[in-house]
Coordinates of C-alpha atoms in Angstrom, one line a residue:
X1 CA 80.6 78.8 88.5
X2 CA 79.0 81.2 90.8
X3 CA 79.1 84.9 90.3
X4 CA 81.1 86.9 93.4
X5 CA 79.0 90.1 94.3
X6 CA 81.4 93.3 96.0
X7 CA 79.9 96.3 97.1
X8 CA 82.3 99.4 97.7
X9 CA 80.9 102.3 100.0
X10 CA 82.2 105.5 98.6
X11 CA 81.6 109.4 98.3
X12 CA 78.6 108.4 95.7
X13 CA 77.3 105.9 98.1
X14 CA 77.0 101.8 97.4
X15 CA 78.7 101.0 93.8
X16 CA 79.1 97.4 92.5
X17 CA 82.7 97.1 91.3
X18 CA 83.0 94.6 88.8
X19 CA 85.7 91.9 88.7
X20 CA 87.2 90.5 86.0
X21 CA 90.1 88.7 87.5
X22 CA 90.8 87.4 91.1
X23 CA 94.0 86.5 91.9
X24 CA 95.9 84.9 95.8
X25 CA 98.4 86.8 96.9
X26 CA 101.5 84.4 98.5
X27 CA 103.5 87.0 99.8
X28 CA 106.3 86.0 97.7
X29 CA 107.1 88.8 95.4
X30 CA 107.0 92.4 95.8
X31 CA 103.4 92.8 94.1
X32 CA 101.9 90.5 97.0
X33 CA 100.5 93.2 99.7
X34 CA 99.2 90.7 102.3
X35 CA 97.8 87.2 102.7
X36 CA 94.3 87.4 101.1
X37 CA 93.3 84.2 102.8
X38 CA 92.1 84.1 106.3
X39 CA 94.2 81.6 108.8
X40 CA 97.1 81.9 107.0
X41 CA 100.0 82.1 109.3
X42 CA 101.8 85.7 108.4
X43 CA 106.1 85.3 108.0
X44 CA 107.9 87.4 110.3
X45 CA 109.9 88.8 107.5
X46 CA 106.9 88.9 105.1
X47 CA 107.2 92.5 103.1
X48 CA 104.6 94.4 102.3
X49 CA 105.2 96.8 99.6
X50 CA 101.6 98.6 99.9
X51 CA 101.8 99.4 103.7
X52 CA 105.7 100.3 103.2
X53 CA 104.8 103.1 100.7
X54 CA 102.0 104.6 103.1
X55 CA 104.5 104.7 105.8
X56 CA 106.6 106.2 103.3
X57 CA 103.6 108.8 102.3
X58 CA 102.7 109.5 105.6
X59 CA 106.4 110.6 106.6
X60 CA 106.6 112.7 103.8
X61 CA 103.3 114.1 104.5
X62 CA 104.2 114.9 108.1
X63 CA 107.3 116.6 106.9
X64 CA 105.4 118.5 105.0
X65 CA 103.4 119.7 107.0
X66 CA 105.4 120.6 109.8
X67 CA 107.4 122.7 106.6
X68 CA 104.9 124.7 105.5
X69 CA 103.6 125.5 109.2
X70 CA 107.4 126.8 110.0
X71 CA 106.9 129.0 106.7
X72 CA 104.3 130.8 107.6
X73 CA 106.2 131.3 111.3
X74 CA 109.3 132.3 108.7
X75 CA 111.1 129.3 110.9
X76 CA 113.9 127.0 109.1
X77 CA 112.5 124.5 107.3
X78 CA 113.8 120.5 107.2
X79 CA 114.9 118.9 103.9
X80 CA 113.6 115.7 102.9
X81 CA 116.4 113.3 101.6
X82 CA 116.0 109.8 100.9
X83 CA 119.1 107.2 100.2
X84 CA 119.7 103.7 100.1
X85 CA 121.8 101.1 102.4
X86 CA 122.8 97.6 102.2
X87 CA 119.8 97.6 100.0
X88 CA 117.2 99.5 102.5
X89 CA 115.9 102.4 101.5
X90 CA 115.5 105.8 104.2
X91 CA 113.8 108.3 104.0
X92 CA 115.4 111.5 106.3
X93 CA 114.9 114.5 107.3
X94 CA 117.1 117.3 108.4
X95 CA 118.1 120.8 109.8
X96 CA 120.4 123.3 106.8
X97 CA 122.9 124.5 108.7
X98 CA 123.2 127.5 106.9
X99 CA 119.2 128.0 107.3
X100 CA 119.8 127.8 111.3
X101 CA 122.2 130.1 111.3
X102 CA 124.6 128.2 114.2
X103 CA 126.5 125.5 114.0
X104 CA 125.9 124.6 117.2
X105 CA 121.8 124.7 117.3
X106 CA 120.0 121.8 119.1
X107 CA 117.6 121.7 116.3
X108 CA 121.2 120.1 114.0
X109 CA 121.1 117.0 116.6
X110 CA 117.4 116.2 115.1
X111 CA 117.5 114.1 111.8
X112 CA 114.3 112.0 111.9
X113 CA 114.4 108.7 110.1
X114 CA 111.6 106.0 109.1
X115 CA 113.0 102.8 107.1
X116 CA 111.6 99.3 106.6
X117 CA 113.7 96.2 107.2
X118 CA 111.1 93.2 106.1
X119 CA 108.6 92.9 108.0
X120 CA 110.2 95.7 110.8
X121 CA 109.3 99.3 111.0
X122 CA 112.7 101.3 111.4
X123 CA 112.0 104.8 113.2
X124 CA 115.2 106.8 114.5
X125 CA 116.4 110.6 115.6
X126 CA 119.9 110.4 113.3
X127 CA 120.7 108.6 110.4
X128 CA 123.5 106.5 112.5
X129 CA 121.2 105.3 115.0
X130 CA 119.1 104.2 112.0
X131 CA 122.2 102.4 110.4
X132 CA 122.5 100.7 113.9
X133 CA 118.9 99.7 114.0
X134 CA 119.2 98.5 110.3
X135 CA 122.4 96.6 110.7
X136 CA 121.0 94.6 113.9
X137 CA 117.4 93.8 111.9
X138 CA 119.6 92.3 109.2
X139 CA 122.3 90.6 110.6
X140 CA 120.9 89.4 114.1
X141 CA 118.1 86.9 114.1
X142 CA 114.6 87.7 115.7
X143 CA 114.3 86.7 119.6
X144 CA 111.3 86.8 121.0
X145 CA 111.6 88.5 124.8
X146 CA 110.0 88.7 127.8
X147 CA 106.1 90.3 128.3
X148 CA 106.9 94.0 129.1
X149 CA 109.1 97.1 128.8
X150 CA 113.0 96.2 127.7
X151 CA 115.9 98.9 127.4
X152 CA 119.4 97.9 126.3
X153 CA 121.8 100.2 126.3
X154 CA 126.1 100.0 125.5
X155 CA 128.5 102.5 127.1
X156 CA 131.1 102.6 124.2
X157 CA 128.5 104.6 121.7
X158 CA 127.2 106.5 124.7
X159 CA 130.6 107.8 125.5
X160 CA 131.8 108.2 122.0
X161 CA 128.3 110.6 121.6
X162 CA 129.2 112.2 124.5
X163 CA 132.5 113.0 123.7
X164 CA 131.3 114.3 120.1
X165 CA 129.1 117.1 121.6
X166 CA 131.3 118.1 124.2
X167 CA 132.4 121.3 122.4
X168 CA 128.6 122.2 122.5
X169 CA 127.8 120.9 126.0
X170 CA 131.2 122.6 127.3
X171 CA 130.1 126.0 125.7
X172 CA 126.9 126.3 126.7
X173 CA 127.5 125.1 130.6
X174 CA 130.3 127.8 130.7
X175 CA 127.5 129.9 130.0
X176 CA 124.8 128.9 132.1
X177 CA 126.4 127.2 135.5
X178 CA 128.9 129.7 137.5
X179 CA 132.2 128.5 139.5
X180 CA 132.8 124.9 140.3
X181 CA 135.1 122.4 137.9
X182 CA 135.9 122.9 134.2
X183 CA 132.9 121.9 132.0
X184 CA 135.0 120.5 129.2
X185 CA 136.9 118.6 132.3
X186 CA 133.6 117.5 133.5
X187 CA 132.5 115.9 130.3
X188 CA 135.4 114.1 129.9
X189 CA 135.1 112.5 133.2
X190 CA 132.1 111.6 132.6
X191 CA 132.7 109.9 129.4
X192 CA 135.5 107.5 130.8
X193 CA 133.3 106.4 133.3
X194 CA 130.5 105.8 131.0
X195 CA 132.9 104.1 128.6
X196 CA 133.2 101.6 131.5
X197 CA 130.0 100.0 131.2
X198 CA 129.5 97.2 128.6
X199 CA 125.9 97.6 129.1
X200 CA 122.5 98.0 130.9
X201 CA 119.8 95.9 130.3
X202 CA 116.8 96.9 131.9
X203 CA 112.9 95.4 132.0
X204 CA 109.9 96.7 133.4
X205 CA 106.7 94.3 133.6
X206 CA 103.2 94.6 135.0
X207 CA 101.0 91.5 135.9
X208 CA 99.2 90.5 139.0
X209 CA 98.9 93.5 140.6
X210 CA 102.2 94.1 140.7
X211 CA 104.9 95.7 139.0
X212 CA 108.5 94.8 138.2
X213 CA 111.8 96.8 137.4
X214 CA 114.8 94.6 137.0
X215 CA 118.2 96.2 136.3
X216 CA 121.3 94.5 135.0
X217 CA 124.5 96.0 134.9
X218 CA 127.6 94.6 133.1
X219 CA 130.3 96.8 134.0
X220 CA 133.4 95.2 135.8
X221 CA 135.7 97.9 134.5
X222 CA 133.9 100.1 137.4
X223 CA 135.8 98.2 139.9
X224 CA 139.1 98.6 138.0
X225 CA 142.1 101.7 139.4
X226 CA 141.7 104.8 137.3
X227 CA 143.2 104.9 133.9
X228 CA 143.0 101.7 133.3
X229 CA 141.8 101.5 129.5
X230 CA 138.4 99.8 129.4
X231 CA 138.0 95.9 128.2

């Protein structure tokens, strides 16, 4: 048959490569890194291994980075942990808290996290927003939405995080506001209310020369007497 001429531009310049063995990837096993043939329609869950472990490299690599430039500043450096769940592996990274010195330091609320679902690209701040993200790209089905800017957010894990930091929040409005109502009081408060609101969905759209922000609100505990546990 006829001969299939590659040329490879490298360091060395032009080198002619050659092959001995051609093969199509399907996308169908864990060796296949893409669709080698043009016009082939690409699977929304299609996984490919080769870009996963760059992603996987490059976190590392920014991790390290960012480590050895807090040495040399003689700052605390982040640890590099990787685990596996519901058969998804993550790769983390996090504060010591003996290395900050407090266990109250805003730099233990940052735990970056980079995991891939499929075909989907998991980036979080904590490991539990992660597991979240991870749950909702395996058990809920892809929907396609609306051309734009969408935010979702729930009031019941809003208010539960709230309520988890209010020792640190408490603490360090005592020391920064003077007078006026109990922080620890405040925070409370606050949380209730939040706990209130099922969720907010919100969408932000530009087309036409004009722009769009839509708000939904799904909260008819609001309109309920106080101390009335939310539904």
């Amino acid at each position: 048959g006829n001969a299939w001429t590659m040329q490879l531009s490298g360091a060395k310049g032009w080198i002619e490569p050659t092959l001995t063995r051609v093969t199509i990837a399907t996308g169908k096993t864990q060796q296949d890194d893409y669709w080698s043939l043009a016009g082939l329609p690409h699977p929304s869950d299609e996984k490919r291994p080769a870009l996963q472990l760059e992603l996987a490299l490059g976190f590392q690599t920014a991790v390290g980075v960012i480590n050895a430039q807090r040495a040399m500043d003689g700052a605390p450096r982040l640890l590099l942990e990787t685990d596996v769940y519901r058969g998804v592996r993550r790769l983390s990274a996090r504060h010591l808290p003996e290395l900050v010195g407090a266990p109250d330091d805003d730099r233990l609320q940052l735990a970056p996290v980079l995991a891939c679902v499929g075909g989907r690209v998991v980036l979080a701040t904590h490991p539990e927003a992660a597991q979240a993200l991870i749950d909702r790209a395996l058990d809920g089905p892809a929907t396609p939405r609306a051309t734009g800017d969408a935010l979702h957010l729930r009031g019941a894990p809003i208010a539960e995080a709230l309520r988890l930091a209010r020792p640190f929040l408490a603490a360090r409005a005592a020391v920064t506001q003077e007078g006026g109502a109990a922080p620890d009081a405040e925070i409370a408060r606050a949380a209730a209310l939040i706990e209130r609101i099922r969720g907010v969905d919100v969408h932000f759209a530009v087309g036409a020369g004009r722009a769009r922000l839509t708000a939904e609100i799904d909260a008819p505990a609001l309109l309920e007497p106080p101390g009335t546990a939310p539904r």
